[in-house]
XYZ file of C-alpha atoms in Angstrom:
133
model
C 125.296 13.417 -61.326
C 128.039 12.714 -64.888
C 127.781 9.362 -66.033
C 131.665 8.446 -66.871
C 132.733 8.106 -70.295
C 134.854 4.955 -70.996
C 136.571 4.726 -74.250
C 136.478 1.170 -75.368
C 137.130 -1.673 -76.025
C 137.807 -1.345 -79.836
C 136.890 -4.288 -82.513
C 140.882 -5.125 -83.202
C 143.016 -6.775 -81.200
C 146.529 -5.311 -79.673
C 149.185 -7.687 -80.476
C 153.089 -7.745 -79.496
C 155.708 -10.065 -80.199
C 153.146 -12.395 -81.757
C 150.941 -12.331 -78.284
C 147.547 -11.075 -78.242
C 147.285 -8.272 -75.261
C 144.539 -6.167 -75.495
C 141.185 -5.084 -77.306
C 142.058 -2.058 -80.105
C 140.391 0.754 -81.326
C 142.146 2.654 -84.903
C 141.924 6.057 -85.307
C 142.783 6.731 -88.491
C 140.782 9.321 -89.607
C 141.835 13.230 -89.391
C 139.111 13.950 -86.537
C 139.528 10.563 -84.844
C 143.202 11.172 -84.715
C 142.932 14.106 -83.444
C 140.632 13.521 -80.835
C 142.087 10.792 -79.101
C 141.036 10.470 -75.723
C 140.312 13.638 -75.344
C 136.725 14.048 -73.558
C 136.860 10.539 -71.639
C 137.463 9.212 -68.246
C 139.094 5.911 -68.889
C 139.884 3.362 -71.722
C 139.707 -0.331 -71.975
C 142.377 -1.558 -74.355
C 143.985 0.988 -76.493
C 144.192 2.926 -78.933
C 146.088 3.250 -82.074
C 146.334 6.785 -83.504
C 147.584 6.232 -86.921
C 150.032 8.956 -88.596
C 150.697 10.606 -85.236
C 154.456 10.520 -84.050
C 153.366 12.720 -80.745
C 150.849 13.524 -78.574
C 149.768 16.331 -75.845
C 147.659 16.226 -72.984
C 146.148 19.506 -72.789
C 142.682 18.557 -71.866
C 143.075 15.022 -70.841
C 141.133 14.068 -67.559
C 143.319 11.251 -66.494
C 147.095 9.602 -66.880
C 147.942 7.369 -69.629
C 150.571 5.023 -71.067
C 152.072 5.867 -74.571
C 153.740 3.952 -76.907
C 155.257 5.413 -80.080
C 156.333 3.347 -82.872
C 157.903 3.074 -86.167
C 156.299 2.303 -89.686
C 157.174 -1.674 -89.194
C 155.590 -1.335 -85.142
C 158.706 -0.956 -83.712
C 158.371 0.490 -80.295
C 160.556 3.439 -79.976
C 159.595 4.946 -76.895
C 157.280 4.291 -73.708
C 156.113 6.762 -71.318
C 153.372 7.847 -68.740
C 151.910 10.775 -69.220
C 149.984 13.041 -66.661
C 146.812 15.355 -67.479
C 147.921 18.605 -68.695
C 151.226 17.951 -69.257
C 153.478 18.566 -72.401
C 152.918 15.161 -73.559
C 155.806 13.691 -76.083
C 158.252 15.498 -78.694
C 157.907 14.109 -82.400
C 160.655 11.155 -82.332
C 162.883 10.481 -85.679
C 161.257 7.625 -87.380
C 157.867 7.607 -85.621
C 154.559 6.876 -87.298
C 152.298 6.546 -84.658
C 151.593 6.442 -81.074
C 148.949 3.639 -79.036
C 147.692 5.057 -76.073
C 146.492 2.649 -73.111
C 145.499 3.236 -69.059
C 148.530 4.083 -67.370
C 150.463 1.335 -66.428
C 149.061 -1.037 -68.965
C 152.103 -0.828 -70.886
C 153.921 -2.019 -67.812
C 151.350 -4.899 -67.473
C 151.095 -5.783 -71.240
C 154.833 -6.516 -71.046
C 155.795 -3.848 -73.733
C 158.668 -2.374 -74.015
C 161.195 -0.694 -76.151
C 162.436 -2.578 -79.111
C 159.578 -4.667 -79.355
C 156.790 -4.906 -82.237
C 153.415 -3.438 -81.574
C 150.943 -4.684 -84.140
C 146.964 -4.194 -85.193
C 144.895 -7.294 -85.794
C 142.229 -6.357 -87.484
C 138.182 -7.610 -86.482
C 137.622 -9.676 -89.503
C 141.352 -11.273 -89.058
C 140.320 -12.143 -85.352
C 136.732 -13.456 -85.695
C 138.011 -15.257 -88.839
C 135.051 -13.492 -91.521
C 135.901 -12.972 -94.927
C 136.443 -9.455 -95.389
C 133.821 -7.320 -96.726
C 132.976 -6.801 -99.983
C 133.895 -3.458 -101.355
C 131.221 -1.524 -102.788
C-alpha cells in the first residue's frame, strides 16, 4: 500500500480582499515552480506559484482549482481543472497562479476582480524577520 502524499499546509497565509482564507505555501524557486502540485495526491490550503501565468495538468492525479492573478494580486481567472487536461492559457497581465483543492476557491468566496495576497509567516506570527547573514 502506498501512502498518500499530501501537499501542505504551508507556513504562510492566503488573504482574499483583506480576509484570511487558508494556509499557503509559496513556490519561488525554479524547481518548486516547475513541480507545483505534481506528485501529490491532495493539497491542504493553497500553493502560490510565482512567475507562473499558466499551468498544465499533465501528470496530475486529482482535480484542482486555480486562480490566475496579476502583479497586484487582482484575480483574472478562476477555473477548476481535471487531471490530464490542458490547463490554462497564459493571460495578458498574468503574473502568478494559485492552486488549491477543487471547490476551494468557491468555498473561500474567491471571484475574478477580487484581490489575493500572501501574508508571510513572520507577519502571521508577529516574529521579527530573520537577520540576513
